[in-house]
Amino acid sequence: MRPTIVIPDDSPPVISGTPALERMMSAGNVTVYTTPPATRKELLQRISGAHTVVNIRAYCKFPRDVLQIMSGATRHLAIWGTGTDNVDLGAAADFGILVSNTPNTATDAIAEHGLALLLAVARRVPQVDASVKRGEWIRGMLYQCHGKTLGIVGTGVIGTRFAELARAAGMNVLAWTFHPDQAKASRSGFEYVASLEELLNRADIVSLHLRSSDQTRGMFGHAQFAMMKAGAILINTARGDIVDEDALVSALASGKLLGAGLDVFAQEPIARTSPLLGLSNVVLSPHTAGTTPEALQNGLMRCAGNVVAFIESGQVLNRVV
């Protein structure tokens, strides 16, 4: 009997109609839902009885109670992407559900998007573009990144690639991370500092590249923004819950920060009432840094590879737990 594979959250659709979906279909009976499950109950209804659940979007949450109900049938939770903060990994291990992911498939895409956000904020690209299109010709001083000091928080593959792009643009790069790798710093041309406080004190631009975890959630709040230079810029292409958005709004509205470029938010989609939407010194994108054709194809095919490998052999290419 062919196993049942359910994709409960392909919204907006990325896997529908792709070679990755065809590959999954070769190994089992696949059901794809292209609208978000409105409730926990609807999510459970969609995945009921599934041997394999493929998680496309992080707005679907898999806490302990959901995983416990899934454990009657589900043997594999295959995540498209790197982040696992929407899954209780300890509970998955307790209930015998293997969790896989697809790390490092969008490294270049996300690093490039971080640089694009930085340049858009620094050069005020959205505001200048809108002004010219209104028929205005208002010229003014803009922010030059060359010669400035960039502080990288988190030096995994994306943070390291962003550091390399910044170096190529003429920036000096400092870094802080939980697990520094001096050999990596030497290869990529950046310098580790002893503490996060030192990095915030010295950097003109701070870019976040950390996972969401108990250590990092709420890590950037009023105290951290107070440590940053007046007129600094914040870039976040990592996870929204690393930043206290109320504190960020306060720092932006007061002029403490020159601006921010954000691809991730505490709530996604961002609430229509969020004060971030009303700030002129913020450039926002809808958690889309990794959505290039190259990154999508790479990640989806690796996700499909995990699904097929588990069905055929009980193993996966990238196991989390």
Tab-separated table of C-alpha atoms in Angstrom, residues 4-321:
chain	number	residue	atom	x	y	z
A	4	THR	CA	0.044	8.953	2.241
A	5	ILE	CA	1.912	12.247	1.953
A	6	VAL	CA	0.138	15.472	2.941
A	7	ILE	CA	1.263	19.039	2.313
A	8	PRO	CA	-1.121	21.076	4.495
A	9	ASP	CA	0.244	24.572	3.878
A	10	ASP	CA	1.447	25.317	0.327
A	11	SER	CA	0.179	28.887	0.566
A	12	PRO	CA	1.212	30.873	-1.327
A	13	PRO	CA	1.959	27.900	-3.597
A	14	VAL	CA	5.584	27.020	-4.285
A	15	ILE	CA	5.611	23.229	-4.658
A	16	SER	CA	2.435	22.731	-6.666
A	17	GLY	CA	3.219	21.710	-10.245
A	18	THR	CA	6.978	21.302	-9.697
A	19	PRO	CA	9.375	18.421	-10.373
A	20	ALA	CA	9.749	18.110	-6.584
A	21	LEU	CA	6.044	17.337	-6.236
A	22	GLU	CA	6.258	14.825	-9.086
A	23	ARG	CA	9.118	13.114	-7.280
A	24	MET	CA	7.042	12.816	-4.114
A	25	MET	CA	4.126	11.484	-6.139
A	26	SER	CA	6.347	8.693	-7.424
A	27	ALA	CA	6.746	7.456	-3.850
A	28	GLY	CA	3.254	7.910	-2.386
A	29	ASN	CA	-0.230	9.365	-2.657
A	30	VAL	CA	0.135	13.129	-2.257
A	31	THR	CA	-2.490	15.646	-1.166
A	32	VAL	CA	-1.644	19.347	-1.433
A	33	TYR	CA	-3.601	22.167	0.242
A	34	THR	CA	-3.009	25.623	-1.221
A	35	THR	CA	-4.782	27.661	1.459
A	36	PRO	CA	-3.576	28.080	5.053
A	37	PRO	CA	-5.324	25.971	7.695
A	38	ALA	CA	-7.437	28.468	9.593
A	39	THR	CA	-7.224	26.630	12.924
A	40	ARG	CA	-5.315	23.915	14.729
A	41	LYS	CA	-8.331	21.673	14.225
A	42	GLU	CA	-8.234	22.209	10.469
A	43	LEU	CA	-4.504	21.442	10.384
A	44	LEU	CA	-5.136	18.167	12.217
A	45	GLN	CA	-7.987	17.290	9.866
A	46	ARG	CA	-5.734	17.823	6.854
A	47	ILE	CA	-2.890	15.655	8.123
A	48	SER	CA	-5.003	12.935	9.752
A	49	GLY	CA	-3.644	9.507	8.851
A	50	ALA	CA	-0.653	10.841	6.891
A	51	HIS	CA	2.518	8.780	6.907
A	52	THR	CA	4.527	11.871	5.914
A	53	VAL	CA	3.682	15.533	6.501
A	54	VAL	CA	5.553	18.108	4.428
A	55	ASN	CA	5.725	21.487	6.169
A	56	ILE	CA	6.147	24.339	3.683
A	57	ARG	CA	5.183	27.380	5.782
A	58	ALA	CA	6.257	28.173	9.355
A	59	TYR	CA	2.811	29.548	10.227
A	60	CYS	CA	1.791	25.900	10.693
A	61	LYS	CA	2.776	25.045	14.258
A	62	PHE	CA	3.620	21.579	15.540
A	63	PRO	CA	3.679	21.811	19.348
A	64	ARG	CA	3.656	18.766	21.607
A	65	ASP	CA	-0.133	18.266	21.614
A	66	VAL	CA	-0.318	18.315	17.808
A	67	LEU	CA	2.633	15.949	17.469
A	68	GLN	CA	1.114	13.574	20.000
A	69	ILE	CA	-2.064	13.320	17.909
A	70	MET	CA	-0.001	12.916	14.716
A	71	SER	CA	2.097	10.134	16.232
A	72	GLY	CA	-0.615	7.548	15.697
A	73	ALA	CA	0.159	7.540	11.964
A	74	THR	CA	2.858	10.066	11.038
A	75	ARG	CA	6.431	8.836	10.904
A	76	HIS	CA	8.112	11.785	9.163
A	77	LEU	CA	7.735	15.576	9.294
A	78	ALA	CA	9.681	16.977	6.330
A	79	ILE	CA	10.386	20.713	6.562
A	80	TRP	CA	11.136	22.785	3.477
A	81	GLY	CA	13.766	25.236	4.688
A	82	THR	CA	16.167	25.439	7.590
A	83	GLY	CA	14.033	26.795	10.444
A	84	THR	CA	12.521	24.377	12.930
A	85	ASP	CA	11.251	26.892	15.481
A	86	ASN	CA	7.628	25.989	14.642
A	87	VAL	CA	8.214	22.381	15.747
A	88	ASP	CA	8.670	21.005	19.272
A	89	LEU	CA	11.691	18.889	18.424
A	90	GLY	CA	11.834	17.249	21.843
A	91	ALA	CA	8.237	16.103	21.505
A	92	ALA	CA	8.878	14.818	17.982
A	93	ALA	CA	11.712	12.671	19.342
A	94	ASP	CA	9.526	11.463	22.214
A	95	PHE	CA	6.771	10.372	19.831
A	96	GLY	CA	9.069	8.769	17.286
A	97	ILE	CA	8.462	11.297	14.487
A	98	LEU	CA	11.576	11.904	12.430
A	99	VAL	CA	12.062	15.574	11.480
A	100	SER	CA	14.096	16.563	8.427
A	101	ASN	CA	14.918	19.944	6.903
A	102	THR	CA	16.781	21.456	3.952
A	103	PRO	CA	19.577	23.669	5.281
A	104	ASN	CA	21.744	25.995	3.229
A	105	THR	CA	19.661	25.913	0.045
A	106	ALA	CA	19.042	29.674	-0.076
A	107	THR	CA	22.302	31.007	1.355
A	108	ASP	CA	23.197	33.264	-1.565
A	109	ALA	CA	19.609	34.428	-2.084
A	110	ILE	CA	19.125	35.475	1.546
A	111	ALA	CA	22.536	37.140	1.794
A	112	GLU	CA	21.842	39.105	-1.412
A	113	HIS	CA	18.439	40.161	-0.072
A	114	GLY	CA	20.025	41.378	3.145
A	115	LEU	CA	22.408	43.514	1.111
A	116	ALA	CA	19.492	44.793	-0.997
A	117	LEU	CA	17.584	45.804	2.140
A	118	LEU	CA	20.670	47.549	3.506
A	119	LEU	CA	21.211	49.526	0.309
A	120	ALA	CA	17.500	50.367	0.031
A	121	VAL	CA	17.523	51.806	3.558
A	122	ALA	CA	20.880	53.544	3.221
A	123	ARG	CA	20.160	55.092	-0.187
A	124	ARG	CA	16.451	55.676	0.607
A	125	VAL	CA	15.552	53.903	-2.633
A	126	PRO	CA	11.783	53.531	-1.987
A	127	GLN	CA	11.390	57.181	-0.986
A	128	VAL	CA	13.522	58.560	-3.815
A	129	ASP	CA	11.764	56.378	-6.386
A	130	ALA	CA	8.320	57.496	-5.170
A	131	SER	CA	9.398	61.153	-5.195
A	132	VAL	CA	10.630	61.053	-8.798
A	133	LYS	CA	7.458	59.257	-9.904
A	134	ARG	CA	5.432	62.080	-8.340
A	135	GLY	CA	7.245	64.471	-10.657
A	136	GLU	CA	9.554	65.838	-7.983
A	137	TRP	CA	13.305	66.345	-8.232
A	138	ILE	CA	14.363	66.502	-4.584
A	139	ARG	CA	18.025	65.717	-4.123
A	140	GLY	CA	19.645	65.251	-0.765
A	141	MET	CA	22.438	63.573	1.145
A	142	LEU	CA	22.355	59.774	1.245
A	143	TYR	CA	24.182	57.178	3.363
A	144	GLN	CA	27.378	55.600	2.020
A	145	CYS	CA	28.118	52.033	3.134
A	146	HIS	CA	31.692	51.922	1.856
A	147	GLY	CA	34.029	52.462	4.794
A	148	LYS	CA	31.337	51.804	7.410
A	149	THR	CA	31.515	49.051	10.028
A	150	LEU	CA	29.064	46.184	9.709
A	151	GLY	CA	28.290	44.006	12.722
A	152	ILE	CA	27.176	40.455	11.936
A	153	VAL	CA	25.259	38.688	14.716
A	154	GLY	CA	25.480	34.977	13.972
A	155	THR	CA	28.089	33.515	11.626
A	156	GLY	CA	26.413	30.491	10.112
A	157	VAL	CA	26.542	30.091	6.357
A	158	ILE	CA	24.193	33.026	5.646
A	159	GLY	CA	25.841	35.415	8.085
A	160	THR	CA	29.236	34.466	6.692
A	161	ARG	CA	28.115	34.986	3.096
A	162	PHE	CA	26.625	38.366	4.011
A	163	ALA	CA	29.945	39.318	5.603
A	164	GLU	CA	31.718	38.432	2.346
A	165	LEU	CA	29.320	40.572	0.290
A	166	ALA	CA	29.799	43.471	2.691
A	167	ARG	CA	33.566	43.156	2.466
A	168	ALA	CA	33.308	43.250	-1.326
A	169	ALA	CA	31.335	46.507	-0.984
A	170	GLY	CA	34.141	48.040	1.060
A	171	MET	CA	32.750	47.617	4.566
A	172	ASN	CA	34.727	46.612	7.630
A	173	VAL	CA	33.072	43.582	9.231
A	174	LEU	CA	32.879	42.638	12.906
A	175	ALA	CA	31.015	39.571	14.157
A	176	TRP	CA	29.671	38.008	17.308
A	177	THR	CA	28.199	34.537	17.654
A	178	PHE	CA	27.603	31.868	20.284
A	179	HIS	CA	30.226	29.581	18.739
A	180	PRO	CA	33.017	31.578	17.048
A	181	ASP	CA	35.142	29.927	14.373
A	182	GLN	CA	38.429	31.776	13.920
A	183	ALA	CA	39.347	29.826	10.797
A	184	LYS	CA	36.078	30.922	9.178
A	185	ALA	CA	36.743	34.533	10.171
A	186	SER	CA	40.172	34.398	8.551
A	187	ARG	CA	38.796	32.888	5.328
A	188	SER	CA	35.957	35.386	5.008
A	189	GLY	CA	37.756	38.502	6.201
A	190	PHE	CA	35.890	39.469	9.370
A	191	GLU	CA	36.879	39.925	13.007
A	192	TYR	CA	35.140	38.420	16.035
A	193	VAL	CA	34.569	40.683	19.021
A	194	ALA	CA	34.398	39.529	22.612
A	195	SER	CA	30.794	40.477	23.333
A	196	LEU	CA	27.537	41.474	21.706
A	197	GLU	CA	27.720	44.767	23.600
A	198	GLU	CA	31.072	45.560	21.964
A	199	LEU	CA	29.663	44.822	18.530
A	200	LEU	CA	26.647	47.077	19.122
A	201	ASN	CA	28.861	49.888	20.383
A	202	ARG	CA	31.161	49.761	17.343
A	203	ALA	CA	28.945	48.874	14.384
A	204	ASP	CA	27.300	51.376	12.051
A	205	ILE	CA	25.080	48.605	10.665
A	206	VAL	CA	23.884	45.491	12.516
A	207	SER	CA	22.601	42.457	10.629
A	208	LEU	CA	20.941	39.485	12.358
A	209	HIS	CA	21.614	35.900	11.302
A	210	LEU	CA	20.532	33.791	14.279
A	211	ARG	CA	18.038	30.967	14.651
A	212	SER	CA	14.968	31.431	16.800
A	213	SER	CA	15.561	29.652	20.111
A	214	ASP	CA	15.115	30.135	23.837
A	215	GLN	CA	18.483	31.939	23.776
A	216	THR	CA	17.578	34.362	20.998
A	217	ARG	CA	13.864	35.158	21.281
A	218	GLY	CA	13.531	38.792	22.374
A	219	MET	CA	17.310	39.175	22.283
A	220	PHE	CA	17.128	42.656	20.727
A	221	GLY	CA	15.123	45.003	22.915
A	222	HIS	CA	15.355	48.486	24.414
A	223	ALA	CA	18.711	47.790	26.094
A	224	GLN	CA	20.353	46.568	22.903
A	225	PHE	CA	19.059	49.437	20.785
A	226	ALA	CA	20.319	51.860	23.428
A	227	MET	CA	23.803	50.351	23.016
A	228	MET	CA	23.830	50.927	19.261
A	229	LYS	CA	25.322	54.027	17.687
A	230	ALA	CA	23.014	56.948	16.985
A	231	GLY	CA	22.125	56.728	13.306
A	232	ALA	CA	22.800	52.998	13.002
A	233	ILE	CA	20.889	50.673	10.676
A	234	LEU	CA	19.355	47.286	11.591
A	235	ILE	CA	18.855	44.470	9.063
A	236	ASN	CA	16.925	41.297	9.929
A	237	THR	CA	16.564	38.418	7.486
A	238	ALA	CA	16.699	35.769	10.247
A	239	ARG	CA	13.620	35.428	12.477
A	240	GLY	CA	11.174	38.085	13.596
A	241	ASP	CA	10.933	37.002	17.228
A	242	ILE	CA	14.610	37.805	17.819
A	243	VAL	CA	13.563	41.474	17.900
A	244	ASP	CA	11.194	43.196	20.319
A	245	GLU	CA	9.209	45.110	17.705
A	246	ASP	CA	7.897	47.693	20.182
A	247	ALA	CA	11.471	48.521	21.144
A	248	LEU	CA	12.478	48.683	17.484
A	249	VAL	CA	9.599	51.026	16.648
A	250	SER	CA	10.635	53.281	19.529
A	251	ALA	CA	14.259	53.373	18.341
A	252	LEU	CA	13.195	54.153	14.779
A	253	ALA	CA	10.579	56.754	15.668
A	254	SER	CA	12.942	58.594	18.024
A	255	GLY	CA	15.687	58.798	15.424
A	256	LYS	CA	18.060	56.657	17.466
A	257	LEU	CA	18.252	54.358	14.432
A	258	LEU	CA	18.565	55.773	10.946
A	259	GLY	CA	16.471	52.929	9.587
A	260	ALA	CA	15.780	49.218	9.361
A	261	GLY	CA	15.374	46.628	6.639
A	262	LEU	CA	13.163	43.709	7.677
A	263	ASP	CA	12.183	40.508	5.901
A	264	VAL	CA	10.835	38.758	9.015
A	265	PHE	CA	8.342	39.720	11.702
A	266	ALA	CA	7.045	38.574	15.078
A	267	GLN	CA	3.683	37.894	13.428
A	268	GLU	CA	3.501	36.761	9.799
A	269	PRO	CA	1.858	38.084	7.754
A	270	ILE	CA	2.568	41.341	9.561
A	271	ALA	CA	-0.514	42.765	11.293
A	272	ARG	CA	-2.221	45.610	9.429
A	273	THR	CA	-2.104	47.570	12.675
A	274	SER	CA	1.670	47.229	13.106
A	275	PRO	CA	3.295	50.636	13.652
A	276	LEU	CA	6.171	49.477	11.437
A	277	LEU	CA	3.887	50.029	8.449
A	278	GLY	CA	3.670	53.733	9.203
A	279	LEU	CA	7.395	54.447	9.486
A	280	SER	CA	9.122	56.050	6.517
A	281	ASN	CA	12.602	54.852	7.542
A	282	VAL	CA	11.781	51.134	7.291
A	283	VAL	CA	11.984	48.907	4.209
A	284	LEU	CA	9.866	45.764	4.502
A	285	SER	CA	9.567	42.554	2.498
A	286	PRO	CA	7.237	39.577	3.175
A	287	HIS	CA	9.697	36.885	4.351
A	288	THR	CA	10.763	36.428	0.759
A	289	ALA	CA	14.560	36.660	0.937
A	290	GLY	CA	15.041	33.060	-0.119
A	291	THR	CA	12.467	32.938	-2.888
A	292	THR	CA	14.552	32.907	-6.029
A	293	PRO	CA	13.940	30.227	-8.675
A	294	GLU	CA	17.349	28.718	-7.971
A	295	ALA	CA	16.861	28.555	-4.208
A	296	LEU	CA	13.283	27.289	-4.491
A	297	GLN	CA	14.196	24.488	-6.854
A	298	ASN	CA	17.189	23.466	-4.764
A	299	GLY	CA	15.265	23.440	-1.500
A	300	LEU	CA	12.136	21.739	-2.834
A	301	MET	CA	14.109	18.977	-4.533
A	302	ARG	CA	16.060	18.358	-1.329
A	303	CYS	CA	12.792	18.242	0.622
A	304	ALA	CA	11.412	15.735	-1.900
A	305	GLY	CA	14.653	13.795	-1.573
A	306	ASN	CA	14.134	13.551	2.187
A	307	VAL	CA	10.564	12.313	1.676
A	308	VAL	CA	11.476	9.677	-0.907
A	309	ALA	CA	14.569	8.500	0.960
A	310	PHE	CA	12.588	7.963	4.155
A	311	ILE	CA	9.846	6.019	2.382
A	312	GLU	CA	12.357	3.841	0.556
A	313	SER	CA	14.961	3.295	3.267
A	314	GLY	CA	13.875	4.849	6.563
A	315	GLN	CA	16.706	7.376	6.250
A	316	VAL	CA	16.792	11.029	5.181
A	317	LEU	CA	19.398	13.331	3.671
A	318	ASN	CA	19.138	15.966	6.418
A	319	ARG	CA	17.887	14.744	9.774
A	320	VAL	CA	17.124	17.173	12.619
A	321	VAL	CA	15.817	14.632	15.184
